[in-house]
One Martini backbone bead per residue (centre of mass of N, CA, C, O) as a GRO file, in nm:
protein
  375
    1MET     BB    1  11.668  20.718   6.879
    2THR     BB    2  11.689  20.459   7.090
    3VAL     BB    3  11.750  20.147   7.194
    4SER     BB    4  11.482  20.114   7.345
    5ALA     BB    5  11.312  20.164   7.092
    6GLY     BB    6  11.426  19.928   6.935
    7LEU     BB    7  11.333  19.710   7.136
    8ALA     BB    8  11.026  19.786   7.129
    9SER     BB    9  10.969  19.717   6.826
   10GLY     BB   10  10.920  19.419   6.851
   11PRO     BB   11  10.657  19.412   7.025
   12PHE     BB   12  10.511  19.622   6.852
   13ARG     BB   13  10.507  19.461   6.592
   14GLY     BB   14  10.357  19.224   6.712
   15ALA     BB   15  10.097  19.384   6.769
   16VAL     BB   16  10.042  19.460   6.475
   17PHE     BB   17  10.010  19.174   6.368
   18VAL     BB   18   9.771  19.094   6.549
   19LEU     BB   19   9.579  19.318   6.455
   20ALA     BB   20   9.575  19.235   6.159
   21ALA     BB   21   9.460  18.953   6.209
   22SER     BB   22   9.196  19.050   6.350
   23VAL     BB   23   9.077  19.190   6.106
   24LEU     BB   24   9.045  18.932   5.939
   25TRP     BB   25   8.871  18.772   6.147
   26GLY     BB   26   8.628  18.986   6.146
   27THR     BB   27   8.516  18.868   5.854
   28THR     BB   28   8.382  18.583   5.900
   29GLY     BB   29   8.087  18.642   5.975
   30THR     BB   30   8.011  18.789   5.715
   31ALA     BB   31   8.092  18.566   5.517
   32ALA     BB   32   7.894  18.341   5.630
   33THR     BB   33   7.623  18.486   5.536
   34PHE     BB   34   7.671  18.387   5.223
   35ALA     BB   35   7.646  18.068   5.359
   36PRO     BB   36   7.374  17.933   5.506
   37ALA     BB   37   7.398  17.618   5.406
   38VAL     BB   38   7.645  17.607   5.582
   39SER     BB   39   7.784  17.460   5.828
   40PRO     BB   40   7.978  17.520   6.103
   41LEU     BB   41   8.161  17.273   6.062
   42ALA     BB   42   8.241  17.338   5.768
   43ILE     BB   43   8.356  17.616   5.814
   44GLY     BB   44   8.575  17.532   6.018
   45ALA     BB   45   8.714  17.311   5.842
   46VAL     BB   46   8.791  17.489   5.594
   47ALA     BB   47   8.942  17.710   5.735
   48MET     BB   48   9.150  17.544   5.923
   49GLY     BB   49   9.220  17.309   5.739
   50VAL     BB   50   9.313  17.446   5.477
   51GLY     BB   51   9.477  17.667   5.615
   52GLY     BB   52   9.677  17.470   5.753
   53LEU     BB   53   9.791  17.337   5.495
   54LEU     BB   54   9.902  17.604   5.382
   55GLN     BB   55  10.098  17.655   5.608
   56ALA     BB   56  10.270  17.402   5.558
   57LEU     BB   57  10.348  17.470   5.268
   58TYR     BB   58  10.479  17.748   5.329
   59ALA     BB   59  10.676  17.583   5.561
   60ALA     BB   60  10.846  17.349   5.435
   61HIS     BB   61  11.139  17.439   5.457
   62PRO     BB   62  11.167  17.505   5.767
   63ILE     BB   63  11.068  17.229   5.858
   64SER     BB   64  11.298  17.058   5.726
   65ALA     BB   65  11.528  17.223   5.883
   66GLN     BB   66  11.362  17.183   6.191
   67TRP     BB   67  11.267  16.886   6.273
   68ARG     BB   68  11.427  16.826   6.531
   69LEU     BB   69  11.301  17.045   6.709
   70LEU     BB   70  11.008  16.944   6.670
   71VAL     BB   71  11.043  16.658   6.786
   72LYS     BB   72  11.126  16.756   7.074
   73ARG     BB   73  10.818  16.910   7.059
   74TRP     BB   74  10.573  16.705   7.019
   75SER     BB   75  10.379  16.773   7.254
   76LEU     BB   76  10.318  17.065   7.166
   77VAL     BB   77  10.223  17.000   6.882
   78ALA     BB   78   9.987  16.813   6.961
   79LEU     BB   79   9.835  17.013   7.140
   80GLY     BB   80   9.802  17.239   6.930
   81ALA     BB   81   9.657  17.071   6.709
   82LEU     BB   82   9.410  16.995   6.878
   83ALA     BB   83   9.321  17.288   6.928
   84VAL     BB   84   9.286  17.363   6.630
   85ALA     BB   85   9.059  17.150   6.573
   86LEU     BB   86   8.852  17.246   6.800
   87TYR     BB   87   8.800  17.549   6.771
   88PRO     BB   88   8.608  17.582   6.514
   89LEU     BB   89   8.386  17.391   6.612
   90ALA     BB   90   8.317  17.553   6.870
   91PHE     BB   91   8.283  17.843   6.759
   92TYR     BB   92   8.061  17.805   6.531
   93THR     BB   93   7.861  17.653   6.715
   94SER     BB   94   7.824  17.874   6.923
   95MET     BB   95   7.700  18.082   6.725
   96HIS     BB   96   7.462  17.898   6.636
   97LEU     BB   97   7.332  17.860   6.929
   98ALA     BB   98   7.384  18.164   7.079
   99GLY     BB   99   7.497  18.346   6.877
  100VAL     BB  100   7.708  18.577   6.765
  101ALA     BB  101   7.745  18.751   7.014
  102VAL     BB  102   7.783  18.539   7.237
  103GLY     BB  103   7.993  18.355   7.101
  104THR     BB  104   8.211  18.570   7.060
  105VAL     BB  105   8.250  18.683   7.351
  106VAL     BB  106   8.320  18.412   7.487
  107SER     BB  107   8.554  18.322   7.310
  108ILE     BB  108   8.731  18.587   7.298
  109GLY     BB  109   8.705  18.680   7.603
  110SER     BB  110   8.835  18.407   7.736
  111ALA     BB  111   9.127  18.387   7.618
  112PRO     BB  112   9.303  18.579   7.796
  113VAL     BB  113   9.244  18.430   8.059
  114ALA     BB  114   9.347  18.151   7.975
  115ALA     BB  115   9.636  18.242   7.904
  116ALA     BB  116   9.709  18.352   8.185
  117VAL     BB  117   9.670  18.088   8.339
  118ILE     BB  118   9.877  17.921   8.185
  119GLU     BB  119  10.123  18.103   8.244
  120ARG     BB  120  10.100  18.088   8.555
  121LEU     BB  121  10.109  17.769   8.592
  122VAL     BB  122  10.348  17.691   8.390
  123ASP     BB  123  10.548  17.960   8.375
  124GLN     BB  124  10.525  18.160   8.620
  125LYS     BB  125  10.375  18.430   8.524
  126PRO     BB  126  10.316  18.731   8.606
  127LEU     BB  127  10.078  18.981   8.624
  128THR     BB  128  10.026  19.280   8.512
  129ARG     BB  129   9.853  19.562   8.570
  130ARG     BB  130   9.831  19.653   8.281
  131TRP     BB  131   9.707  19.397   8.166
  132MET     BB  132   9.459  19.379   8.351
  133ALA     BB  133   9.337  19.650   8.267
  134GLY     BB  134   9.318  19.598   7.962
  135ALA     BB  135   9.149  19.337   7.973
  136LEU     BB  136   8.907  19.449   8.128
  137ILE     BB  137   8.831  19.668   7.927
  138ALA     BB  138   8.810  19.497   7.666
  139VAL     BB  139   8.605  19.286   7.764
  140GLY     BB  140   8.386  19.489   7.844
  141GLY     BB  141   8.355  19.605   7.558
  142ALA     BB  142   8.277  19.337   7.418
  143VAL     BB  143   8.020  19.289   7.576
  144LEU     BB  144   7.877  19.553   7.504
  145LEU     BB  145   7.890  19.522   7.198
  146SER     BB  146   7.743  19.248   7.164
  147PHE     BB  147   7.474  19.304   7.345
  148ALA     BB  148   7.372  19.567   7.208
  149GLY     BB  149   7.306  19.396   6.927
  150HIS     BB  150   7.124  19.197   7.106
  151ARG     BB  151   6.790  19.112   6.979
  152PRO     BB  152   6.541  18.947   7.071
  153ASP     BB  153   6.270  18.815   6.963
  154GLY     BB  154   6.025  18.930   7.100
  155GLY     BB  155   5.806  19.032   7.403
  156GLY     BB  156   5.621  18.818   7.501
  157ALA     BB  157   5.447  18.520   7.514
  158GLY     BB  158   5.545  18.304   7.347
  159PRO     BB  159   5.469  18.021   7.187
  160ALA     BB  160   5.635  17.810   7.386
  161ALA     BB  161   5.782  17.644   7.640
  162GLU     BB  162   5.963  17.450   7.473
  163SER     BB  163   6.101  17.671   7.307
  164TRP     BB  164   6.237  17.810   7.543
  165ALA     BB  165   6.395  17.561   7.644
  166SER     BB  166   6.550  17.514   7.383
  167ALA     BB  167   6.689  17.792   7.376
  168SER     BB  168   6.832  17.762   7.650
  169TRP     BB  169   7.000  17.516   7.580
  170ALA     BB  170   7.147  17.638   7.336
  171SER     BB  171   7.279  17.870   7.492
  172ALA     BB  172   7.436  17.699   7.696
  173ALA     BB  173   7.595  17.535   7.486
  174GLY     BB  174   7.725  17.781   7.348
  175ILE     BB  175   7.881  17.882   7.596
  176ALA     BB  176   8.046  17.627   7.646
  177LEU     BB  177   8.180  17.630   7.362
  178GLY     BB  178   8.309  17.909   7.398
  179LEU     BB  179   8.504  17.817   7.624
  180VAL     BB  180   8.646  17.610   7.451
  181ALA     BB  181   8.745  17.806   7.236
  182GLY     BB  182   8.909  17.994   7.423
  183THR     BB  183   9.100  17.772   7.531
  184THR     BB  184   9.214  17.671   7.258
  185TYR     BB  185   9.324  17.939   7.163
  186ALA     BB  186   9.520  17.974   7.401
  187LEU     BB  187   9.671  17.704   7.362
  188TYR     BB  188   9.789  17.745   7.070
  189SER     BB  189   9.931  18.007   7.139
  190TRP     BB  190  10.116  17.897   7.361
  191THR     BB  191  10.256  17.667   7.205
  192ALA     BB  192  10.375  17.843   6.981
  193HIS     BB  193  10.540  18.025   7.169
  194ARG     BB  194  10.713  17.796   7.289
  195ILE     BB  195  10.838  17.695   7.026
  196ILE     BB  196  10.966  17.961   6.944
  197GLY     BB  197  11.131  17.993   7.216
  198GLY     BB  198  11.304  17.716   7.128
  199GLY     BB  199  11.408  17.812   6.808
  200VAL     BB  200  11.166  17.825   6.630
  201SER     BB  201  11.021  17.935   6.377
  202SER     BB  202  10.719  18.069   6.309
  203ARG     BB  203  10.673  17.925   6.042
  204ALA     BB  204  10.726  17.634   6.145
  205ALA     BB  205  10.537  17.628   6.388
  206MET     BB  206  10.269  17.701   6.245
  207GLY     BB  207  10.283  17.488   6.018
  208THR     BB  208  10.277  17.240   6.205
  209VAL     BB  209  10.032  17.287   6.388
  210PHE     BB  210   9.827  17.354   6.150
  211GLY     BB  211   9.880  17.108   5.975
  212VAL     BB  212   9.789  16.891   6.176
  213GLY     BB  213   9.514  17.018   6.232
  214GLY     BB  214   9.414  16.995   5.937
  215VAL     BB  215   9.418  16.688   5.923
  216LEU     BB  216   9.206  16.646   6.154
  217LEU     BB  217   8.974  16.808   5.976
  218MET     BB  218   8.916  16.636   5.717
  219PRO     BB  219   8.682  16.446   5.808
  220VAL     BB  220   8.483  16.676   5.859
  221LEU     BB  221   8.484  16.789   5.571
  222PHE     BB  222   8.389  16.528   5.429
  223LEU     BB  223   8.106  16.511   5.593
  224THR     BB  224   8.016  16.851   5.561
  225GLY     BB  225   8.123  16.988   5.263
  226ARG     BB  226   7.917  16.968   5.021
  227PRO     BB  227   7.786  17.264   5.011
  228LEU     BB  228   8.050  17.402   4.897
  229LEU     BB  229   7.983  17.260   4.592
  230GLU     BB  230   7.690  17.370   4.500
  231THR     BB  231   7.809  17.668   4.496
  232TRP     BB  232   7.993  17.944   4.424
  233THR     BB  233   7.944  18.095   4.685
  234ASN     BB  234   8.029  17.877   4.883
  235PHE     BB  235   8.313  17.836   4.765
  236THR     BB  236   8.412  18.128   4.806
  237VAL     BB  237   8.382  18.137   5.109
  238GLY     BB  238   8.573  17.901   5.173
  239ALA     BB  239   8.823  18.020   5.032
  240TYR     BB  240   8.839  18.278   5.194
  241MET     BB  241   8.863  18.155   5.480
  242ALA     BB  242   9.132  18.004   5.417
  243LEU     BB  243   9.317  18.237   5.289
  244VAL     BB  244   9.273  18.490   5.475
  245PRO     BB  245   9.206  18.456   5.784
  246MET     BB  246   9.382  18.188   5.820
  247PHE     BB  247   9.639  18.209   5.662
  248ALA     BB  248   9.718  18.511   5.676
  249GLY     BB  249   9.642  18.558   5.974
  250TYR     BB  250   9.843  18.329   6.097
  251VAL     BB  251  10.099  18.449   5.995
  252LEU     BB  252  10.077  18.710   6.157
  253PHE     BB  253  10.042  18.574   6.434
  254GLY     BB  254  10.320  18.438   6.437
  255TRP     BB  255  10.483  18.696   6.433
  256GLY     BB  256  10.365  18.795   6.702
  257LEU     BB  257  10.447  18.545   6.889
  258ALA     BB  258  10.760  18.614   6.855
  259ARG     BB  259  10.710  18.903   7.046
  260VAL     BB  260  10.466  18.798   7.227
  261ARG     BB  261  10.253  18.705   7.440
  262ALA     BB  262   9.970  18.520   7.457
  263SER     BB  263   9.803  18.716   7.637
  264THR     BB  264   9.847  18.960   7.455
  265ALA     BB  265   9.739  18.848   7.187
  266THR     BB  266   9.449  18.777   7.289
  267GLY     BB  267   9.383  19.064   7.377
  268LEU     BB  268   9.419  19.210   7.101
  269SER     BB  269   9.197  19.026   6.948
  270LEU     BB  270   8.940  19.192   7.041
  271VAL     BB  271   8.919  19.365   6.776
  272GLU     BB  272   8.738  19.168   6.622
  273THR     BB  273   8.464  19.274   6.734
  274VAL     BB  274   8.477  19.551   6.596
  275VAL     BB  275   8.493  19.457   6.304
  276ALA     BB  276   8.235  19.286   6.304
  277ALA     BB  277   8.042  19.521   6.370
  278ALA     BB  278   8.110  19.707   6.134
  279LEU     BB  279   8.033  19.502   5.908
  280ALA     BB  280   7.740  19.458   5.997
  281VAL     BB  281   7.664  19.750   5.924
  282LEU     BB  282   7.794  19.792   5.628
  283VAL     BB  283   7.700  19.504   5.495
  284VAL     BB  284   7.444  19.366   5.639
  285GLY     BB  285   7.260  19.607   5.797
  286GLU     BB  286   7.298  19.656   6.078
  287ARG     BB  287   7.219  19.783   6.404
  288LEU     BB  288   7.394  20.011   6.625
  289PRO     BB  289   7.392  20.115   6.919
  290ALA     BB  290   7.537  20.327   7.136
  291ALA     BB  291   7.654  20.106   7.323
  292GLY     BB  292   7.822  19.970   7.101
  293TRP     BB  293   8.014  20.209   7.043
  294ILE     BB  294   8.122  20.221   7.328
  295GLY     BB  295   8.242  19.937   7.326
  296ALA     BB  296   8.440  19.985   7.094
  297ALA     BB  297   8.597  20.213   7.237
  298THR     BB  298   8.682  20.037   7.480
  299VAL     BB  299   8.855  19.835   7.332
  300LEU     BB  300   9.055  20.046   7.221
  301ALA     BB  301   9.144  20.144   7.502
  302GLY     BB  302   9.265  19.870   7.596
  303LEU     BB  303   9.504  19.868   7.388
  304PHE     BB  304   9.684  20.076   7.532
  305PHE     BB  305   9.767  19.855   7.756
  306LEU     BB  306   9.849  19.601   7.562
  307VAL     BB  307  10.060  19.749   7.429
  308PRO     BB  308  10.379  19.736   7.416
  309ARG     BB  309  10.646  19.855   7.630
  310ALA     BB  310  10.896  19.997   7.763
  311SER     BB  311  11.088  19.926   8.033
  312PRO     BB  312  11.255  20.050   8.302
  313GLN     BB  313  11.448  19.809   8.336
  314GLY     BB  314  11.564  19.812   8.049
  315GLN     BB  315  11.674  20.101   8.062
  316GLN     BB  316  11.865  20.064   8.307
  317LYS     BB  317  12.047  19.852   8.172
  318LEU     BB  318  12.142  20.036   7.945
  319ASN     BB  319  12.268  20.252   8.128
  320ARG     BB  320  12.477  20.057   8.266
  321LEU     BB  321  12.613  20.009   7.970
  322GLY     BB  322  12.641  20.302   7.833
  323LEU     BB  323  12.359  20.332   7.614
  324ARG     BB  324  12.165  20.579   7.619
  325GLY     BB  325  12.255  20.729   7.315
  326LEU     BB  326  12.225  20.509   7.118
  327PRO     BB  327  12.162  20.473   6.805
  328ALA     BB  328  11.945  20.297   6.588
  329THR     BB  329  12.162  20.327   6.337
  330ALA     BB  330  12.325  20.121   6.416
  331ALA     BB  331  12.471  19.848   6.380
  332ALA     BB  332  12.335  19.542   6.398
  333PRO     BB  333  12.548  19.391   6.571
  334GLU     BB  334  12.540  19.596   6.807
  335ARG     BB  335  12.243  19.561   6.882
  336MET     BB  336  12.253  19.255   6.938
  337LEU     BB  337  12.464  19.273   7.164
  338VAL     BB  338  12.292  19.440   7.354
  339GLN     BB  339  12.050  19.243   7.375
  340ARG     BB  340  12.212  18.999   7.484
  341GLU     BB  341  12.314  19.138   7.740
  342VAL     BB  342  12.039  19.193   7.860
  343SER     BB  343  11.949  18.896   7.863
  344HIS     BB  344  12.177  18.792   8.046
  345ARG     BB  345  12.105  18.970   8.291
  346ASN     BB  346  11.820  18.875   8.326
  347HIS     BB  347  11.897  18.577   8.388
  348GLN     BB  348  12.070  18.648   8.649
  349GLU     BB  349  11.861  18.856   8.810
  350GLN     BB  350  11.616  18.667   8.747
  351PRO     BB  351  11.378  18.471   8.814
  352ARG     BB  352  11.190  18.230   8.730
  353GLY     BB  353  10.913  18.395   8.568
  354SER     BB  354  10.993  18.669   8.544
  355TYR     BB  355  10.772  18.961   8.475
  356THR     BB  356  10.719  19.299   8.330
  357ASP     BB  357  10.751  19.271   8.007
  358ASP     BB  358  10.765  19.208   7.678
  359LEU     BB  359  11.052  19.309   7.638
  360ALA     BB  360  11.200  19.130   7.847
  361ALA     BB  361  11.096  18.857   7.713
  362GLU     BB  362  11.218  18.926   7.395
  363THR     BB  363  11.540  18.989   7.394
  364GLY     BB  364  11.617  18.662   7.338
  365ASP     BB  365  11.504  18.639   7.008
  366GLU     BB  366  11.723  18.708   6.784
  367GLU     BB  367  11.817  18.437   6.674
  368HIS     BB  368  11.540  18.348   6.576
  369LYS     BB  369  11.486  18.591   6.385
  370ALA     BB  370  11.725  18.538   6.198
  371GLU     BB  371  11.627  18.258   6.111
  372GLN     BB  372  11.355  18.353   6.000
  373ALA     BB  373  11.470  18.546   5.781
  374ARG     BB  374  11.610  18.317   5.616
  375ASN     BB  375  11.315  18.171   5.563
   0.00000   0.00000   0.00000
């Protein structure tokens, strides 16, 4: 195993963390079916609100240790927190109005595109052909997967024209809210990545952004959350949503954002649609036609392009340093010295915003990762 493989392991581990988080997120739709009396606003508020406060509690020590860095980035924290508060309200209402299939595919499918646009406009990072191919394949698979299982009831002349018009309005509103959800998801992913890139540990960054977002969601939970306390089933669903997909899921997602770009993370999270479809079949009892399974396989194929790999440029720089065959079992200080040298040369040789691979973008994060490990 060479140093290049060791360097690649950072972004690769980040991709694994994001995929693990996406598996947990994929359970939310199935979990919500066990509490039909709870409104989508209440589901979103308890999931991200309570989950966000738990994130802040979990990160209390690193937040207190790094509060000066966080204050310096208050605008990013505020923007990310607002996006965190808006996302669940838009996402769950989108699924309620447009249906689970349409709401999910619009929300999750639009997020990688929104993240890429934000990175291109703000960070001036060009998109690699590999990323564009992977995103196109994965989004196409998500569309096929979601709509293959979407079968509207009735096939004849429907009950009344006004019912059809009402359904059309609800679907259009759901799609619009899905775009809002996708944009806010991309936005808080990007802000968290930027905060982490500024030297704040992922634990402190995610705890602050999601903690403030959780506080913003508390009024919504107070106004809509009464059904959560009416039955043990509803309470259990709310507790599960807050603890597992949102708290544990976003801890994993934060670890991933410390190692990969926001556009890569949101692209990888498309696996959520595959998990949701599989659980709908296995738990809820829905039937998925052949086209749906093809869509699921297509999403997984897109992940092959989205998972970060070592770049030829990074390997060439290691070769010029005379470290072609240095084993990965070398002492940690030597490996960090190599990575910092590569990062220094990247900074000197590449213009601002140049980006070829997640590896090249993340080789300068070792000091942050060491600080994160201490916390």
